[in-house]
């Protein structure tokens, strides 16, 4: 947000908060919206504040709507306090439902229904009425990036970590795979950044070490990503 007395020709330092709907539960079948995570970063993309707004599930629609409005008002207050715009993920329900597949029919119904879209409709309206900029950002791989790079670093919840990634992406900051992983992952660094994270995401999913989001807190050594073929190749390079 720009001060009304500021010369528009001067550079404006933008800071971002980001919101994301977090899901949790015992496996995907019980996934529900239970909180809204947000993160606030400085002009360099460093985390300065974070938090979660809890949501109560199972309410009648009228009370759900009131709860969503209240959460959006809280986010607007945060944006005003930090004097920053809000960056959020672009909505694409068809892509989200496709990514869930058959593992989470309940969550897929929620995405195609009312609650998810109502949140973004209310957020857009409330921010617009207060003159707060809302920036839509491509959310591709924001969850895995947050889990790998920032969850353990800052001690964040998974939705807060993803929020941090979206905030940084709104500032056009890159998200390279950490060097501590590249030694093991054998990810092709010449490919596009999203392609690199796609490769790494597949490798992590194939491993037996990480099966839940909380597992990322305890990972300090990524050597489990090395396949027998990669181990042989690395040994050959050392002998050359």
PDB file of N, CA and C in Angstrom, residues 33 61 93 97 106-119:
ATOM      1  N   UNK A  33     -10.779 -28.157   5.905  1.00  0.00           N
ATOM      2  CA  UNK A  33     -10.190 -26.860   6.171  1.00  0.00           C
ATOM      3  C   UNK A  33     -10.226 -26.638   7.675  1.00  0.00           C
ATOM      4  N   UNK A  61     -24.234 -23.420   7.269  1.00  0.00           N
ATOM      5  CA  UNK A  61     -23.670 -22.523   6.260  1.00  0.00           C
ATOM      6  C   UNK A  61     -23.642 -21.072   6.712  1.00  0.00           C
ATOM      7  N   UNK A  93      -9.989 -24.788  -9.709  1.00  0.00           N
ATOM      8  CA  UNK A  93     -10.618 -25.921  -9.043  1.00  0.00           C
ATOM      9  C   UNK A  93     -10.433 -27.218  -9.815  1.00  0.00           C
ATOM     10  N   UNK A  97      -8.821 -30.508  -8.049  1.00  0.00           N
ATOM     11  CA  UNK A  97      -9.562 -31.758  -7.913  1.00  0.00           C
ATOM     12  C   UNK A  97      -8.846 -32.898  -8.624  1.00  0.00           C
ATOM     13  N   UNK A 106     -14.019 -36.539  -0.301  1.00  0.00           N
ATOM     14  CA  UNK A 106     -14.659 -35.534   0.537  1.00  0.00           C
ATOM     15  C   UNK A 106     -14.065 -34.158   0.278  1.00  0.00           C
ATOM     16  N   UNK A 107     -12.742 -34.074   0.218  1.00  0.00           N
ATOM     17  CA  UNK A 107     -12.076 -32.799  -0.027  1.00  0.00           C
ATOM     18  C   UNK A 107     -12.375 -32.294  -1.428  1.00  0.00           C
ATOM     19  N   UNK A 108     -12.439 -33.198  -2.408  1.00  0.00           N
ATOM     20  CA  UNK A 108     -12.764 -32.802  -3.775  1.00  0.00           C
ATOM     21  C   UNK A 108     -14.148 -32.184  -3.844  1.00  0.00           C
ATOM     22  N   UNK A 109     -15.097 -32.740  -3.082  1.00  0.00           N
ATOM     23  CA  UNK A 109     -16.442 -32.166  -3.058  1.00  0.00           C
ATOM     24  C   UNK A 109     -16.414 -30.773  -2.447  1.00  0.00           C
ATOM     25  N   UNK A 110     -15.566 -30.582  -1.429  1.00  0.00           N
ATOM     26  CA  UNK A 110     -15.470 -29.273  -0.801  1.00  0.00           C
ATOM     27  C   UNK A 110     -14.923 -28.238  -1.778  1.00  0.00           C
ATOM     28  N   UNK A 111     -13.923 -28.644  -2.578  1.00  0.00           N
ATOM     29  CA  UNK A 111     -13.340 -27.716  -3.539  1.00  0.00           C
ATOM     30  C   UNK A 111     -14.348 -27.307  -4.596  1.00  0.00           C
ATOM     31  N   UNK A 112     -15.218 -28.241  -5.000  1.00  0.00           N
ATOM     32  CA  UNK A 112     -16.188 -27.931  -6.035  1.00  0.00           C
ATOM     33  C   UNK A 112     -17.412 -27.250  -5.445  1.00  0.00           C
ATOM     34  N   UNK A 113     -17.483 -27.176  -4.131  1.00  0.00           N
ATOM     35  CA  UNK A 113     -18.633 -26.601  -3.475  1.00  0.00           C
ATOM     36  C   UNK A 113     -18.467 -25.146  -3.109  1.00  0.00           C
ATOM     37  N   UNK A 114     -18.889 -24.826  -1.892  1.00  0.00           N
ATOM     38  CA  UNK A 114     -19.101 -23.435  -1.535  1.00  0.00           C
ATOM     39  C   UNK A 114     -17.967 -22.813  -0.723  1.00  0.00           C
ATOM     40  N   UNK A 115     -17.437 -23.531   0.281  1.00  0.00           N
ATOM     41  CA  UNK A 115     -16.578 -22.907   1.286  1.00  0.00           C
ATOM     42  C   UNK A 115     -15.301 -22.315   0.699  1.00  0.00           C
ATOM     43  N   UNK A 116     -14.634 -23.065  -0.184  1.00  0.00           N
ATOM     44  CA  UNK A 116     -13.351 -22.614  -0.711  1.00  0.00           C
ATOM     45  C   UNK A 116     -13.497 -21.342  -1.535  1.00  0.00           C
ATOM     46  N   UNK A 117     -14.464 -21.351  -2.448  1.00  0.00           N
ATOM     47  CA  UNK A 117     -14.662 -20.177  -3.302  1.00  0.00           C
ATOM     48  C   UNK A 117     -15.201 -18.993  -2.512  1.00  0.00           C
ATOM     49  N   UNK A 118     -15.994 -19.264  -1.471  1.00  0.00           N
ATOM     50  CA  UNK A 118     -16.537 -18.184  -0.653  1.00  0.00           C
ATOM     51  C   UNK A 118     -15.430 -17.427   0.065  1.00  0.00           C
ATOM     52  N   UNK A 119     -14.425 -18.149   0.522  1.00  0.00           N
ATOM     53  CA  UNK A 119     -13.297 -17.497   1.193  1.00  0.00           C
ATOM     54  C   UNK A 119     -12.642 -16.476   0.279  1.00  0.00           C
TER      55      UNK A 119
END
